[in-house]
Amino acid sequence: MKQVQRHLFFSLLLSAGVIGTDPPHPSSTQTADSKNLQIVPPCQVCRILVNSFQKGFEATARGKHEGGNTGWEESRLGNYADSEIRLVEIQEKLCSDSTRAQTQCQALVEEYESVLEDWWFHKRRENPDLHEFLCINVLKVCCPDNHYGPDCKPCSNGTEKPCSGHGHCKGSGTRKGSGKCKCDEGYKDINECLELEGDPCKGNSFCANTEGSYTCIEKAVQDRTLHAELARYSTYLGLSIATCIIFRRNILLASVIGVLVATYIGLSEYTLGEWNRSSLGKYFNTWLSK
């Protein structure tokens, strides 16, 4: 009997608030609060919001219509899937599942609540990717993968397989960064032309660094290009001088030759100009300049 009375006595004290359960450890509470108050970049905040929305979307995929008559369920589910009720259920828990930057996430939800509603009711079918719609196109705080900077430029080492699969592009997916390669641990970018012992290209050639390797280009090619330029202009000069000499002896013949020389020079320069503007010409000139 005394044991029952003692139990009732402690129950009354507990309900009155005189005694209570042990409070949570202060260190764990401080850790959670510090994570929630931690300031993170805008793109990351938007990603947190999108991930939270996706979790809510998946959690309400069938709503409250599980079981029962299949036909009735599908008709009711079809109405619920795009309904305002489902959106409200998702919004009620937005950012609550995040362990970081909850305050920033919630502020972003409040500021762009109308944008989320407009996307849900009017633009979701044409823009199913909420991250692309909100973070990249509307807020402009993120970029597509392997793009960086204010204008979302492609990473300098390529967008398909940056850093040869052994690193990542600095600033990838954000509006910041340099776009250059940051190699994984144990890997680095190497300029073989500088790192290799001695000159890797022998004879009359020089080394040109390429991604993951190098190539040797003959110096004679550049020399031949310079000689061709000098020979071309020397030919023009020689024809002009010859025309002037002939002009002193026969004006009519000199005039005809002068027209032919001018036509030859014009056609030659036009042909070379078109070559330099063509894709093959640009590639060849770029290759020569390396």
XYZ file of C-alpha atoms in Angstrom:
290
model
C 0.000 0.000 0.000
C 2.817 2.370 0.865
C 4.486 1.581 -2.469
C 1.286 2.563 -4.341
C 1.034 5.795 -2.357
C 4.673 6.611 -3.108
C 4.051 6.043 -6.816
C 1.018 8.342 -6.785
C 3.015 10.977 -4.905
C 5.779 11.034 -7.500
C 3.205 11.082 -10.302
C 1.640 14.217 -8.798
C 5.045 15.889 -8.505
C 5.835 15.032 -12.115
C 2.516 16.417 -13.382
C 2.956 19.579 -11.312
C 6.379 20.187 -12.780
C 8.214 19.923 -9.479
C 10.332 17.130 -10.851
C 10.858 16.117 -14.426
C 12.851 14.062 -16.824
C 16.507 14.823 -17.428
C 17.015 17.693 -19.954
C 18.869 16.965 -23.183
C 22.607 17.196 -23.006
C 23.578 20.837 -23.681
C 26.350 19.886 -26.083
C 23.975 18.004 -28.414
C 21.488 20.895 -28.409
C 24.240 23.417 -29.143
C 25.542 21.267 -31.987
C 22.104 21.052 -33.625
C 21.536 24.799 -33.208
C 24.947 25.641 -34.659
C 24.225 23.552 -37.747
C 20.826 25.178 -38.219
C 22.294 28.670 -37.858
C 25.300 27.963 -40.070
C 25.439 30.256 -43.102
C 25.808 28.325 -46.363
C 26.082 29.599 -49.983
C 22.834 30.483 -51.822
C 23.088 27.577 -54.250
C 23.411 25.096 -51.404
C 20.399 26.607 -49.630
C 18.339 26.214 -52.778
C 19.473 22.602 -53.105
C 18.422 21.951 -49.492
C 14.977 23.372 -50.251
C 14.631 21.299 -53.431
C 15.740 18.096 -51.677
C 13.278 18.731 -48.866
C 10.486 19.345 -51.390
C 11.388 16.108 -53.181
C 11.188 14.141 -49.933
C 7.786 15.621 -49.217
C 6.687 14.848 -52.767
C 7.697 11.225 -52.369
C 6.104 10.966 -48.911
C 2.765 12.149 -50.317
C 2.972 10.066 -53.471
C -0.167 8.094 -52.510
C -1.608 10.439 -49.943
C -4.382 8.925 -47.833
C -5.921 6.792 -50.546
C -4.091 3.505 -50.034
C -6.079 0.284 -50.230
C -9.741 -0.202 -51.052
C -11.387 -0.104 -54.459
C -8.686 0.325 -57.126
C -10.786 2.341 -59.578
C -12.043 4.692 -56.862
C -8.509 5.018 -55.506
C -7.013 5.955 -58.879
C -9.679 8.564 -59.595
C -9.281 10.163 -56.175
C -5.497 9.900 -56.323
C -5.446 11.621 -59.705
C -7.209 14.610 -58.185
C -4.994 14.582 -55.111
C -1.705 14.276 -57.037
C -1.891 17.840 -58.386
C -4.056 19.320 -55.675
C -3.502 22.275 -53.403
C -3.989 19.929 -50.433
C -0.924 17.922 -51.398
C 1.126 21.083 -51.938
C 0.155 22.354 -48.490
C 1.153 19.018 -46.926
C 4.556 19.264 -48.618
C 5.056 22.914 -47.637
C 4.234 22.261 -43.987
C 7.348 20.122 -43.609
C 9.710 21.988 -45.937
C 13.207 22.401 -44.457
C 12.228 20.564 -41.247
C 14.172 17.479 -42.304
C 17.370 19.425 -42.896
C 20.152 19.365 -40.331
C 21.836 22.420 -41.838
C 20.776 25.988 -42.581
C 17.142 25.513 -41.589
C 16.756 29.235 -40.988
C 18.020 30.135 -44.460
C 15.920 27.432 -46.061
C 12.738 28.571 -44.315
C 13.416 32.191 -45.237
C 13.822 31.154 -48.872
C 10.510 29.274 -48.757
C 8.697 32.305 -47.377
C 10.222 34.667 -49.926
C 9.459 32.484 -52.942
C 6.270 30.776 -51.815
C 4.313 32.298 -54.715
C 6.958 31.070 -57.196
C 6.658 27.517 -55.850
C 2.876 27.679 -56.120
C 3.062 29.015 -59.678
C 5.421 26.176 -60.614
C 3.194 23.571 -58.947
C -0.037 24.631 -60.630
C 1.126 26.066 -63.981
C 4.707 25.192 -64.943
C 5.482 21.806 -63.407
C 4.614 19.738 -66.470
C 6.829 21.811 -68.774
C 9.575 22.155 -66.122
C 9.517 18.955 -64.034
C 13.000 19.556 -62.591
C 12.451 21.925 -59.646
C 16.191 22.473 -59.180
C 16.608 23.601 -62.767
C 13.482 25.759 -62.644
C 14.050 27.427 -59.270
C 17.787 27.368 -58.548
C 19.144 27.818 -62.082
C 16.508 29.699 -64.072
C 14.596 31.786 -61.495
C 16.983 32.487 -58.615
C 20.106 32.119 -60.767
C 22.190 30.907 -57.838
C 23.205 27.551 -59.360
C 24.480 26.258 -62.698
C 24.101 22.911 -64.466
C 26.682 20.283 -63.553
C 30.192 20.987 -64.862
C 29.336 24.638 -65.507
C 30.470 27.525 -63.317
C 30.518 31.266 -62.774
C 27.960 34.076 -63.217
C 27.290 33.082 -66.846
C 27.386 29.302 -66.252
C 30.304 28.754 -68.619
C 31.441 25.188 -69.366
C 34.325 23.993 -67.214
C 37.674 24.575 -68.865
C 38.559 20.884 -68.791
C 35.313 19.721 -70.420
C 31.772 18.957 -69.314
C 31.563 15.276 -70.243
C 34.389 13.890 -68.106
C 36.203 16.669 -66.233
C 39.709 16.020 -64.985
C 39.726 12.703 -66.885
C 37.458 11.292 -64.175
C 40.028 11.906 -61.416
C 38.823 15.237 -60.038
C 36.158 17.904 -60.316
C 35.699 21.349 -61.761
C 36.107 24.214 -59.286
C 32.722 25.863 -58.864
C 30.838 23.148 -60.766
C 27.096 23.659 -60.459
C 27.430 27.083 -58.802
C 27.781 30.710 -59.870
C 31.290 30.835 -58.424
C 34.654 29.151 -58.941
C 37.328 29.254 -61.622
C 36.206 26.284 -63.712
C 39.669 24.760 -63.470
C 40.375 21.199 -62.471
C 40.834 20.197 -58.836
C 42.301 16.722 -58.834
C 41.383 13.967 -56.421
C 43.895 12.883 -53.817
C 46.756 11.039 -55.438
C 46.326 12.760 -58.810
C 47.661 16.027 -60.279
C 47.779 17.792 -63.662
C 51.048 17.469 -65.291
C 52.707 19.499 -67.972
C 54.787 16.757 -69.543
C 56.815 19.299 -71.504
C 58.106 20.725 -68.209
C 57.942 17.737 -65.873
C 59.680 15.108 -68.004
C 63.442 14.896 -67.693
C 65.161 16.424 -70.674
C 63.427 17.493 -73.883
C 60.828 14.855 -74.839
C 60.885 16.068 -78.456
C 64.080 15.405 -80.343
C 65.446 16.906 -83.524
C 63.891 19.882 -85.243
C 60.664 19.936 -83.162
C 59.229 21.463 -80.004
C 56.932 20.099 -77.273
C 53.260 21.138 -76.995
C 51.362 20.034 -73.869
C 47.979 18.326 -74.282
C 45.507 16.840 -71.780
C 47.121 13.757 -70.339
C 49.976 13.757 -72.844
C 52.024 15.938 -75.217
C 52.765 16.227 -78.912
C 55.861 17.176 -80.902
C 55.554 19.742 -83.697
C 58.225 20.219 -86.300
C 59.774 23.668 -86.258
C 60.354 23.376 -89.989
C 56.609 23.789 -90.553
C 56.706 27.283 -89.086
C 59.829 28.095 -91.045
C 58.127 27.000 -94.266
C 55.133 29.181 -93.455
C 57.337 32.234 -93.008
C 59.206 31.498 -96.238
C 55.917 31.088 -98.105
C 54.753 34.505 -96.887
C 58.008 36.159 -98.011
C 57.897 34.409 -101.395
C 54.297 35.472 -101.987
C 54.912 39.166 -101.356
C 58.169 39.021 -103.320
C 56.206 37.653 -106.285
C 53.711 40.517 -106.050
C 56.550 43.043 -105.903
C 58.356 41.465 -108.857
C 55.229 41.500 -111.024
C 54.580 45.144 -110.165
C 58.165 46.150 -111.039
C 58.000 44.227 -114.327
C 54.749 45.982 -115.216
C 56.349 49.382 -114.605
C 59.323 48.495 -116.842
C 57.029 47.329 -119.654
C 54.904 50.444 -119.217
C 57.844 52.613 -120.345
C 58.066 50.735 -123.641
C 54.448 49.816 -124.467
C 51.614 51.496 -122.588
C 48.868 49.223 -123.997
C 50.723 46.006 -123.214
C 51.636 47.278 -119.742
C 48.000 48.135 -119.044
C 46.855 44.630 -119.969
C 49.600 43.043 -117.877
C 48.786 45.388 -114.985
C 45.140 44.275 -115.030
C 46.219 40.636 -115.055
C 48.665 41.186 -112.177
C 46.032 43.000 -110.093
C 43.528 40.212 -110.799
C 46.083 37.570 -109.814
C 46.930 39.340 -106.567
C 43.252 39.866 -105.710
C 42.326 36.234 -106.383
C 45.321 34.979 -104.390
C 44.481 37.080 -101.336
C 40.794 36.155 -101.545
C 41.629 32.437 -101.699
C 43.988 32.708 -98.721
C 41.388 34.688 -96.761
C 38.732 32.039 -97.335
C 41.183 29.344 -96.297
C 42.007 31.136 -93.038
C 38.305 31.551 -92.278
C 37.470 27.895 -92.951
C 37.394 25.319 -90.142
C 40.321 23.411 -91.603
C 42.328 26.597 -92.011
C 41.625 27.690 -88.427
C 42.646 24.282 -87.121
C 45.844 24.325 -89.168
C 46.743 27.848 -88.065
C 46.034 26.984 -84.425
C 48.198 23.911 -84.714
C 51.030 26.000 -86.188
C 50.795 28.582 -83.416
C 51.237 26.019 -80.628
